[in-house]
Coordinates of C-alpha atoms in Angstrom, one line a residue:
M13 CA 86.8 85.9 117.6
G14 CA 89.5 85.5 120.4
S15 CA 90.6 88.2 122.7
R16 CA 94.0 88.4 120.9
A17 CA 92.3 89.9 117.8
R18 CA 90.5 92.7 119.9
V19 CA 93.8 93.7 121.7
P20 CA 95.6 96.6 119.9
A21 CA 99.3 96.4 119.4
L22 CA 101.0 98.2 122.3
P23 CA 104.5 99.8 122.4
H24 CA 107.2 97.7 124.2
L25 CA 110.3 98.4 126.2
G26 CA 112.5 95.5 127.2
G27 CA 115.8 93.8 127.3
Q28 CA 117.2 90.3 127.0
E29 CA 120.9 89.2 127.5
G30 CA 122.2 92.7 127.6
V31 CA 120.3 93.9 124.4
F32 CA 117.7 96.6 125.1
F33 CA 114.9 97.5 122.8
A34 CA 112.0 100.0 122.4
C35 CA 109.6 99.2 119.6
G36 CA 106.0 99.4 118.4
Y37 CA 105.4 103.2 118.5
S38 CA 102.3 102.8 116.2
G39 CA 102.7 106.3 114.6
T40 CA 103.7 108.1 117.8
G41 CA 107.4 107.7 117.2
I42 CA 108.6 111.3 117.7
A43 CA 107.1 111.7 121.1
R44 CA 107.5 108.1 122.4
A45 CA 111.0 107.5 121.0
S46 CA 112.5 110.3 123.2
W47 CA 110.7 109.2 126.4
F48 CA 111.4 105.4 125.7
G49 CA 115.0 106.2 125.0
H50 CA 115.1 107.8 128.4
K51 CA 113.5 104.9 130.1
I52 CA 115.7 102.3 128.3
A53 CA 118.9 104.3 129.4
Q54 CA 117.6 104.4 132.9
R55 CA 117.1 100.6 132.6
M56 CA 120.7 100.1 131.3
L57 CA 122.3 102.1 134.0
G58 CA 120.4 100.0 136.6
S59 CA 118.0 102.6 137.9
T60 CA 114.6 101.3 139.3
D61 CA 113.2 104.8 139.2
A62 CA 109.5 104.9 137.9
P63 CA 109.3 101.7 135.9
S64 CA 107.3 102.0 132.6
A65 CA 103.8 100.3 132.1
Y66 CA 105.1 99.3 128.7
A67 CA 108.2 97.3 130.1
D68 CA 108.3 93.5 129.5
L69 CA 104.9 93.3 128.0
P70 CA 104.3 89.9 126.2
F71 CA 104.5 90.1 122.4
R72 CA 101.2 89.1 120.8
S73 CA 101.0 87.3 117.5
C74 CA 99.8 89.0 114.4
P75 CA 96.8 87.7 112.7
L76 CA 97.4 85.4 109.9
Y77 CA 101.1 85.2 110.8
N78 CA 102.6 81.8 111.8
G79 CA 106.3 82.6 111.7
K80 CA 106.7 82.2 107.9
P81 CA 106.7 85.6 106.1
W82 CA 104.2 84.6 103.5
F83 CA 103.5 88.3 102.7
L84 CA 107.0 89.4 101.7
P85 CA 106.9 88.2 98.1
L86 CA 103.7 90.4 97.8
A87 CA 105.4 93.3 99.3
V88 CA 108.4 93.1 97.0
L89 CA 106.2 92.8 94.0
F90 CA 104.2 95.8 95.1
Y91 CA 107.3 97.9 95.5
E92 CA 108.7 96.8 92.3
M93 CA 105.6 97.8 90.6
R94 CA 105.9 101.1 92.2
D95 CA 109.4 101.5 91.0
R96 CA 108.5 100.8 87.4
W97 CA 105.6 103.2 87.6
D98 CA 107.8 106.0 89.0
Q99 CA 110.5 105.3 86.2
R100 CA 107.8 106.0 83.6

């Protein structure tokens, strides 16, 4: 088992070519989104005040994902079945 499988997904702050992002809250969105929004706004304004430990982390690949969304048809089928069940 590689080290990639043991590392949990971490939140990310970043920017590329003038597009800034904050993602990967992992269930802590209310608290983190406010703080990350503040940190991204500082970054957009060019402030170097207190950089975040979550800034510019490398994105790790998800297990069993190679760039083709093989799981989407399964997800669509699942939600179609839920919709049908709810319409009963």
